[in-house]
Structure formats: C-alpha cells, structure tokens
C-alpha cells in the first residue's frame, strides 16, 4: 500500500527542486553576477538566511531560499552576496542580515518578479513598499501577483516597457490615502512620461487584473 510522503520527504523534494532551479539561474546569470565558486547556501526561509548573519561570507557567495516563509510558498529566490553594499533593505531584492552594517544579499533575477518574494501573500497587509521596490528596479520588466493585494498609497511612475499582471486577483484599496482635489494623476496606479527635447514614440502601460476602489 502506497503511503503519502511525510513532511520531511516533501521538504527534501522542494529543496532538491530549488537547487536545480538555482543552478539553472546561476548558469544563465550575467557575467557581472558570477558567483565566488563556492556551493550555494540553502535556506528554508528569508528569516533563516538573515538570521545566519554575515560572518564568513565572501564576495559573490550565493544563497538559495526555497520559500519566503517556508519551502514552496512561491517566495523563493536566488541571491548573491555583495560585501560592499549598504543599500537599504527592501525585503525582496535587497536583504540585510541582522546586525550587519555593510554587506547585502542582492536578488538575482531575469526581469520577472512577484509580490510573494516580498512576503506579500494576501490583502492583510499593504504591498505598497514591494510595488515601489519592483518599479524602481530598471531590470524588472514584468511584475506579477498571485494573490489578492492591498494598496494604501497612490503610485505614480515614469516607467515604460513594464507589464503589471495581477492574474485576475483583486487589488483592495481599503484605507488608501486621500487624493488631491481634481488630480489627474490621483489614480491608484498612474503612468506618465517625462518631458524631453524631442518627440518620442508613445509607450504603453499594460495592466492586467482587477482594481477594487
């Protein structure tokens, strides 16, 4: 009689799959993101990675996190250690180990990110900081949501060539900041260009999903 795998077996499967994905990502990473040559660390969560601290890390060391909170939750990621960085931690693409003033884990990606890799799994807490962090990364060309979300700020960006796909999920705005009177850019998400000396071909912002106002 076949018995379902226990939690330990499932975790081994998730970790093995994560290692395979991580190896593939490293193989296709840009040359400037090359690792130190040491075997990637593997952690079950972002918290476990950060609790490890920065002792003994070398420039270019890599780490594979198999889930944001737990293995297989969709928030896993591959990161590279930059000992010179003091960039502010944003909870998703830049992570600062505890009690470390300099040195950051920098997310390696191919331009597609989603809210789960910032710890946003539902509409229980605002996802504004995660959205701003992804929009601020010029290497990101697609932002995905796989759950409902909550936004409480109004976001205006000059980004182009970027797709926001909410996957049919609802973006809630309960408690959102009040907008200015008669503000043409007071939408929850507003895309606008910047003035240039010469005419430019029009850019298109593609937003897929539902906004609940």
PDB file of C-alpha atoms in Angstrom:
ATOM      1  CA  UNK A   1       0.000   0.000   0.000  1.00  0.00           C
ATOM      2  CA  UNK A   2       1.413   3.356  -1.028  1.00  0.00           C
ATOM      3  CA  UNK A   3       1.721   5.906   1.775  1.00  0.00           C
ATOM      4  CA  UNK A   4       1.763   9.664   1.117  1.00  0.00           C
ATOM      5  CA  UNK A   5       5.158  11.282   1.699  1.00  0.00           C
ATOM      6  CA  UNK A   6       5.707  12.806   5.101  1.00  0.00           C
ATOM      7  CA  UNK A   7       6.683  16.440   5.670  1.00  0.00           C
ATOM      8  CA  UNK A   8      10.402  15.613   5.712  1.00  0.00           C
ATOM      9  CA  UNK A   9      10.205  13.907   2.328  1.00  0.00           C
ATOM     10  CA  UNK A  10       8.240  16.810   0.848  1.00  0.00           C
ATOM     11  CA  UNK A  11      10.837  19.248   2.144  1.00  0.00           C
ATOM     12  CA  UNK A  12      13.653  17.218   0.555  1.00  0.00           C
ATOM     13  CA  UNK A  13      11.785  17.274  -2.770  1.00  0.00           C
ATOM     14  CA  UNK A  14      11.253  21.043  -2.555  1.00  0.00           C
ATOM     15  CA  UNK A  15      14.884  21.650  -1.634  1.00  0.00           C
ATOM     16  CA  UNK A  16      16.153  19.414  -4.451  1.00  0.00           C
ATOM     17  CA  UNK A  17      13.896  21.177  -6.943  1.00  0.00           C
ATOM     18  CA  UNK A  18      15.071  24.526  -5.621  1.00  0.00           C
ATOM     19  CA  UNK A  19      18.712  23.564  -6.060  1.00  0.00           C
ATOM     20  CA  UNK A  20      18.028  22.584  -9.654  1.00  0.00           C
ATOM     21  CA  UNK A  21      16.299  25.893 -10.360  1.00  0.00           C
ATOM     22  CA  UNK A  22      19.092  27.787  -8.595  1.00  0.00           C
ATOM     23  CA  UNK A  23      21.767  26.047 -10.618  1.00  0.00           C
ATOM     24  CA  UNK A  24      19.941  26.914 -13.828  1.00  0.00           C
ATOM     25  CA  UNK A  25      19.612  30.536 -12.762  1.00  0.00           C
ATOM     26  CA  UNK A  26      23.307  30.760 -11.951  1.00  0.00           C
ATOM     27  CA  UNK A  27      24.170  29.243 -15.318  1.00  0.00           C
ATOM     28  CA  UNK A  28      22.202  31.949 -17.136  1.00  0.00           C
ATOM     29  CA  UNK A  29      23.127  34.870 -14.835  1.00  0.00           C
ATOM     30  CA  UNK A  30      25.045  37.811 -16.358  1.00  0.00           C
ATOM     31  CA  UNK A  31      28.840  37.678 -16.171  1.00  0.00           C
ATOM     32  CA  UNK A  32      28.992  40.539 -13.653  1.00  0.00           C
ATOM     33  CA  UNK A  33      26.851  38.444 -11.283  1.00  0.00           C
ATOM     34  CA  UNK A  34      29.201  35.463 -11.322  1.00  0.00           C
ATOM     35  CA  UNK A  35      29.463  33.668  -8.003  1.00  0.00           C
ATOM     36  CA  UNK A  36      32.502  33.014  -5.829  1.00  0.00           C
ATOM     37  CA  UNK A  37      32.691  29.395  -6.956  1.00  0.00           C
ATOM     38  CA  UNK A  38      31.555  28.079  -3.580  1.00  0.00           C
ATOM     39  CA  UNK A  39      28.481  25.875  -3.237  1.00  0.00           C
ATOM     40  CA  UNK A  40      25.319  27.956  -2.710  1.00  0.00           C
ATOM     41  CA  UNK A  41      23.861  28.034   0.776  1.00  0.00           C
ATOM     42  CA  UNK A  42      20.314  26.671   1.042  1.00  0.00           C
ATOM     43  CA  UNK A  43      17.775  28.087   3.492  1.00  0.00           C
ATOM     44  CA  UNK A  44      14.113  27.309   4.157  1.00  0.00           C
ATOM     45  CA  UNK A  45      13.091  30.970   4.512  1.00  0.00           C
ATOM     46  CA  UNK A  46      14.286  34.549   4.236  1.00  0.00           C
ATOM     47  CA  UNK A  47      14.302  34.780   8.015  1.00  0.00           C
ATOM     48  CA  UNK A  48      16.664  31.793   8.250  1.00  0.00           C
ATOM     49  CA  UNK A  49      19.003  33.425   5.722  1.00  0.00           C
ATOM     50  CA  UNK A  50      19.100  36.723   7.597  1.00  0.00           C
ATOM     51  CA  UNK A  51      19.483  35.073  10.988  1.00  0.00           C
ATOM     52  CA  UNK A  52      22.646  33.416   9.694  1.00  0.00           C
ATOM     53  CA  UNK A  53      24.308  36.830   9.691  1.00  0.00           C
ATOM     54  CA  UNK A  54      27.241  37.879   7.521  1.00  0.00           C
ATOM     55  CA  UNK A  55      30.187  36.143   9.210  1.00  0.00           C
ATOM     56  CA  UNK A  56      32.422  34.157   6.849  1.00  0.00           C
ATOM     57  CA  UNK A  57      30.742  35.340   3.646  1.00  0.00           C
ATOM     58  CA  UNK A  58      32.861  36.092   0.573  1.00  0.00           C
ATOM     59  CA  UNK A  59      32.179  38.396  -2.344  1.00  0.00           C
ATOM     60  CA  UNK A  60      29.994  36.536  -4.839  1.00  0.00           C
ATOM     61  CA  UNK A  61      28.743  33.844  -2.469  1.00  0.00           C
ATOM     62  CA  UNK A  62      25.238  32.740  -3.403  1.00  0.00           C
ATOM     63  CA  UNK A  63      22.249  31.582  -1.423  1.00  0.00           C
ATOM     64  CA  UNK A  64      19.092  29.764  -2.452  1.00  0.00           C
ATOM     65  CA  UNK A  65      15.988  30.438  -0.367  1.00  0.00           C
ATOM     66  CA  UNK A  66      13.354  27.779  -1.079  1.00  0.00           C
ATOM     67  CA  UNK A  67      10.476  29.918   0.214  1.00  0.00           C
ATOM     68  CA  UNK A  68       9.851  33.322   1.747  1.00  0.00           C
ATOM     69  CA  UNK A  69       8.272  31.932   4.910  1.00  0.00           C
ATOM     70  CA  UNK A  70       8.521  28.204   4.244  1.00  0.00           C
ATOM     71  CA  UNK A  71       9.688  25.956   1.384  1.00  0.00           C
ATOM     72  CA  UNK A  72       7.460  26.010  -1.675  1.00  0.00           C
ATOM     73  CA  UNK A  73       5.350  29.053  -0.779  1.00  0.00           C
ATOM     74  CA  UNK A  74       6.201  30.831  -4.040  1.00  0.00           C
ATOM     75  CA  UNK A  75       8.513  33.398  -2.481  1.00  0.00           C
ATOM     76  CA  UNK A  76      11.808  31.602  -3.024  1.00  0.00           C
ATOM     77  CA  UNK A  77      14.762  33.319  -4.650  1.00  0.00           C
ATOM     78  CA  UNK A  78      18.434  33.178  -5.570  1.00  0.00           C
ATOM     79  CA  UNK A  79      20.738  35.838  -4.120  1.00  0.00           C
ATOM     80  CA  UNK A  80      24.353  36.992  -4.379  1.00  0.00           C
ATOM     81  CA  UNK A  81      26.409  38.439  -1.521  1.00  0.00           C
ATOM     82  CA  UNK A  82      27.863  41.921  -2.070  1.00  0.00           C
ATOM     83  CA  UNK A  83      30.115  42.812   0.887  1.00  0.00           C
ATOM     84  CA  UNK A  84      30.434  46.457  -0.195  1.00  0.00           C
ATOM     85  CA  UNK A  85      26.744  47.275  -0.394  1.00  0.00           C
ATOM     86  CA  UNK A  86      24.969  49.307   2.244  1.00  0.00           C
ATOM     87  CA  UNK A  87      21.782  49.771   0.207  1.00  0.00           C
ATOM     88  CA  UNK A  88      18.574  49.960   2.254  1.00  0.00           C
ATOM     89  CA  UNK A  89      16.878  46.594   2.644  1.00  0.00           C
ATOM     90  CA  UNK A  90      13.547  46.423   0.815  1.00  0.00           C
ATOM     91  CA  UNK A  91      12.511  42.937   1.875  1.00  0.00           C
ATOM     92  CA  UNK A  92      12.721  41.389  -1.583  1.00  0.00           C
ATOM     93  CA  UNK A  93      15.570  42.365  -3.917  1.00  0.00           C
ATOM     94  CA  UNK A  94      17.949  43.740  -1.265  1.00  0.00           C
ATOM     95  CA  UNK A  95      18.247  41.881   2.046  1.00  0.00           C
ATOM     96  CA  UNK A  96      20.365  42.923   5.022  1.00  0.00           C
ATOM     97  CA  UNK A  97      21.492  40.254   7.518  1.00  0.00           C
ATOM     98  CA  UNK A  98      20.791  41.064  11.133  1.00  0.00           C
ATOM     99  CA  UNK A  99      23.443  43.116  12.970  1.00  0.00           C
ATOM    100  CA  UNK A 100      25.375  43.840   9.746  1.00  0.00           C
ATOM    101  CA  UNK A 101      26.099  47.452   8.788  1.00  0.00           C
ATOM    102  CA  UNK A 102      27.714  46.713   5.423  1.00  0.00           C
ATOM    103  CA  UNK A 103      27.080  43.784   3.111  1.00  0.00           C
ATOM    104  CA  UNK A 104      23.825  42.868   1.402  1.00  0.00           C
ATOM    105  CA  UNK A 105      22.189  39.900  -0.277  1.00  0.00           C
ATOM    106  CA  UNK A 106      21.189  41.050  -3.779  1.00  0.00           C
ATOM    107  CA  UNK A 107      18.434  39.191  -5.620  1.00  0.00           C
ATOM    108  CA  UNK A 108      19.398  37.585  -8.940  1.00  0.00           C
ATOM    109  CA  UNK A 109      16.535  37.612 -11.424  1.00  0.00           C
ATOM    110  CA  UNK A 110      15.781  37.779 -15.127  1.00  0.00           C
ATOM    111  CA  UNK A 111      13.331  40.666 -15.025  1.00  0.00           C
ATOM    112  CA  UNK A 112      10.179  38.960 -13.717  1.00  0.00           C
ATOM    113  CA  UNK A 113       9.268  39.400 -10.045  1.00  0.00           C
ATOM    114  CA  UNK A 114       6.157  38.807  -7.985  1.00  0.00           C
ATOM    115  CA  UNK A 115       4.797  40.088  -4.690  1.00  0.00           C
ATOM    116  CA  UNK A 116       5.317  36.790  -2.860  1.00  0.00           C
ATOM    117  CA  UNK A 117       9.080  37.311  -2.995  1.00  0.00           C
ATOM    118  CA  UNK A 118       8.490  40.374  -0.786  1.00  0.00           C
ATOM    119  CA  UNK A 119       6.384  38.415   1.701  1.00  0.00           C
ATOM    120  CA  UNK A 120       3.033  39.643   0.320  1.00  0.00           C
ATOM    121  CA  UNK A 121       0.669  36.651   0.236  1.00  0.00           C
ATOM    122  CA  UNK A 122      -2.754  38.267   0.765  1.00  0.00           C
ATOM    123  CA  UNK A 123      -4.566  41.552   1.353  1.00  0.00           C
ATOM    124  CA  UNK A 124      -3.964  41.501   5.110  1.00  0.00           C
ATOM    125  CA  UNK A 125      -1.073  43.989   4.946  1.00  0.00           C
ATOM    126  CA  UNK A 126      -0.119  46.712   2.444  1.00  0.00           C
ATOM    127  CA  UNK A 127       2.011  45.774  -0.555  1.00  0.00           C
ATOM    128  CA  UNK A 128       2.966  49.367  -1.440  1.00  0.00           C
ATOM    129  CA  UNK A 129       6.636  49.076  -0.487  1.00  0.00           C
ATOM    130  CA  UNK A 130       7.001  45.907  -2.561  1.00  0.00           C
ATOM    131  CA  UNK A 131       5.413  47.566  -5.592  1.00  0.00           C
ATOM    132  CA  UNK A 132       7.659  50.626  -5.310  1.00  0.00           C
ATOM    133  CA  UNK A 133      10.764  48.459  -4.966  1.00  0.00           C
ATOM    134  CA  UNK A 134       9.931  46.479  -8.104  1.00  0.00           C
ATOM    135  CA  UNK A 135       9.069  49.594 -10.118  1.00  0.00           C
ATOM    136  CA  UNK A 136      12.353  51.195  -9.020  1.00  0.00           C
ATOM    137  CA  UNK A 137      14.431  48.304 -10.371  1.00  0.00           C
ATOM    138  CA  UNK A 138      15.177  49.103 -14.044  1.00  0.00           C
ATOM    139  CA  UNK A 139      15.944  45.421 -14.717  1.00  0.00           C
ATOM    140  CA  UNK A 140      12.354  44.429 -13.916  1.00  0.00           C
ATOM    141  CA  UNK A 141      10.094  44.261 -16.969  1.00  0.00           C
ATOM    142  CA  UNK A 142       7.198  42.264 -15.536  1.00  0.00           C
ATOM    143  CA  UNK A 143       5.500  42.339 -12.114  1.00  0.00           C
ATOM    144  CA  UNK A 144       3.092  39.548 -11.199  1.00  0.00           C
ATOM    145  CA  UNK A 145       0.577  38.994  -8.402  1.00  0.00           C
ATOM    146  CA  UNK A 146      -0.633  35.518  -7.471  1.00  0.00           C
ATOM    147  CA  UNK A 147      -2.925  36.571  -4.617  1.00  0.00           C
ATOM    148  CA  UNK A 148      -5.196  39.473  -3.690  1.00  0.00           C
ATOM    149  CA  UNK A 149      -3.286  42.571  -2.581  1.00  0.00           C
ATOM    150  CA  UNK A 150      -3.814  45.726  -0.521  1.00  0.00           C
ATOM    151  CA  UNK A 151      -2.516  49.129  -1.654  1.00  0.00           C
ATOM    152  CA  UNK A 152      -2.847  52.176   0.597  1.00  0.00           C
ATOM    153  CA  UNK A 153      -0.760  54.669  -1.348  1.00  0.00           C
ATOM    154  CA  UNK A 154      -1.178  56.206  -4.783  1.00  0.00           C
ATOM    155  CA  UNK A 155       1.660  55.200  -7.079  1.00  0.00           C
ATOM    156  CA  UNK A 156       2.894  57.409  -9.882  1.00  0.00           C
ATOM    157  CA  UNK A 157       5.734  56.161 -12.048  1.00  0.00           C
ATOM    158  CA  UNK A 158       7.592  57.228 -15.167  1.00  0.00           C
ATOM    159  CA  UNK A 159       8.475  53.633 -16.025  1.00  0.00           C
ATOM    160  CA  UNK A 160       7.850  52.287 -19.510  1.00  0.00           C
ATOM    161  CA  UNK A 161       8.230  48.833 -21.050  1.00  0.00           C
ATOM    162  CA  UNK A 162       6.862  47.139 -17.956  1.00  0.00           C
ATOM    163  CA  UNK A 163       3.872  44.824 -17.522  1.00  0.00           C
ATOM    164  CA  UNK A 164       1.803  44.546 -14.343  1.00  0.00           C
ATOM    165  CA  UNK A 165      -0.172  41.294 -14.298  1.00  0.00           C
ATOM    166  CA  UNK A 166      -2.466  40.837 -11.303  1.00  0.00           C
ATOM    167  CA  UNK A 167      -3.617  37.466 -12.634  1.00  0.00           C
ATOM    168  CA  UNK A 168      -7.307  38.213 -12.135  1.00  0.00           C
ATOM    169  CA  UNK A 169      -6.822  38.875  -8.420  1.00  0.00           C
ATOM    170  CA  UNK A 170      -8.298  41.894  -6.673  1.00  0.00           C
ATOM    171  CA  UNK A 171      -6.249  44.871  -5.553  1.00  0.00           C
ATOM    172  CA  UNK A 172      -8.017  46.274  -2.478  1.00  0.00           C
ATOM    173  CA  UNK A 173      -7.630  49.931  -1.501  1.00  0.00           C
ATOM    174  CA  UNK A 174      -9.323  49.987   1.908  1.00  0.00           C
ATOM    175  CA  UNK A 175      -7.859  52.858   3.915  1.00  0.00           C
ATOM    176  CA  UNK A 176      -5.968  54.374   0.980  1.00  0.00           C
ATOM    177  CA  UNK A 177      -4.598  57.900   1.401  1.00  0.00           C
ATOM    178  CA  UNK A 178      -6.899  60.692   0.261  1.00  0.00           C
ATOM    179  CA  UNK A 179      -6.222  62.025  -3.192  1.00  0.00           C
ATOM    180  CA  UNK A 180      -5.793  65.697  -4.039  1.00  0.00           C
ATOM    181  CA  UNK A 181      -8.828  67.509  -5.405  1.00  0.00           C
ATOM    182  CA  UNK A 182      -9.219  67.188  -9.172  1.00  0.00           C
ATOM    183  CA  UNK A 183      -5.827  65.481  -9.519  1.00  0.00           C
ATOM    184  CA  UNK A 184      -5.486  63.877 -12.972  1.00  0.00           C
ATOM    185  CA  UNK A 185      -2.740  61.632 -11.597  1.00  0.00           C
ATOM    186  CA  UNK A 186      -4.603  60.587  -8.454  1.00  0.00           C
ATOM    187  CA  UNK A 187      -5.293  57.022  -9.579  1.00  0.00           C
ATOM    188  CA  UNK A 188      -4.035  54.063  -7.570  1.00  0.00           C
ATOM    189  CA  UNK A 189      -1.555  53.429 -10.380  1.00  0.00           C
ATOM    190  CA  UNK A 190      -0.559  56.274 -12.665  1.00  0.00           C
ATOM    191  CA  UNK A 191       1.957  56.078 -15.516  1.00  0.00           C
ATOM    192  CA  UNK A 192       3.258  59.295 -17.030  1.00  0.00           C
ATOM    193  CA  UNK A 193       6.109  60.289 -19.277  1.00  0.00           C
ATOM    194  CA  UNK A 194       8.830  62.855 -18.747  1.00  0.00           C
ATOM    195  CA  UNK A 195       9.363  65.935 -20.882  1.00  0.00           C
ATOM    196  CA  UNK A 196      12.127  65.578 -23.460  1.00  0.00           C
ATOM    197  CA  UNK A 197      13.637  67.916 -26.046  1.00  0.00           C
ATOM    198  CA  UNK A 198      12.451  65.763 -28.944  1.00  0.00           C
ATOM    199  CA  UNK A 199       9.174  63.952 -29.655  1.00  0.00           C
ATOM    200  CA  UNK A 200       9.191  60.316 -28.588  1.00  0.00           C
ATOM    201  CA  UNK A 201       7.092  57.383 -29.827  1.00  0.00           C
ATOM    202  CA  UNK A 202       4.292  56.602 -27.399  1.00  0.00           C
ATOM    203  CA  UNK A 203       4.821  53.930 -24.733  1.00  0.00           C
ATOM    204  CA  UNK A 204       2.069  51.676 -23.478  1.00  0.00           C
ATOM    205  CA  UNK A 205       1.474  50.585 -19.914  1.00  0.00           C
ATOM    206  CA  UNK A 206      -0.140  47.149 -19.722  1.00  0.00           C
ATOM    207  CA  UNK A 207      -2.058  46.352 -16.549  1.00  0.00           C
ATOM    208  CA  UNK A 208      -3.842  43.028 -16.235  1.00  0.00           C
ATOM    209  CA  UNK A 209      -6.132  42.234 -13.321  1.00  0.00           C
ATOM    210  CA  UNK A 210      -8.815  43.852 -11.183  1.00  0.00           C
ATOM    211  CA  UNK A 211      -8.700  47.043  -9.137  1.00  0.00           C
ATOM    212  CA  UNK A 212     -11.268  47.347  -6.369  1.00  0.00           C
ATOM    213  CA  UNK A 213     -11.669  51.008  -5.422  1.00  0.00           C
TER     214      UNK A 213
END
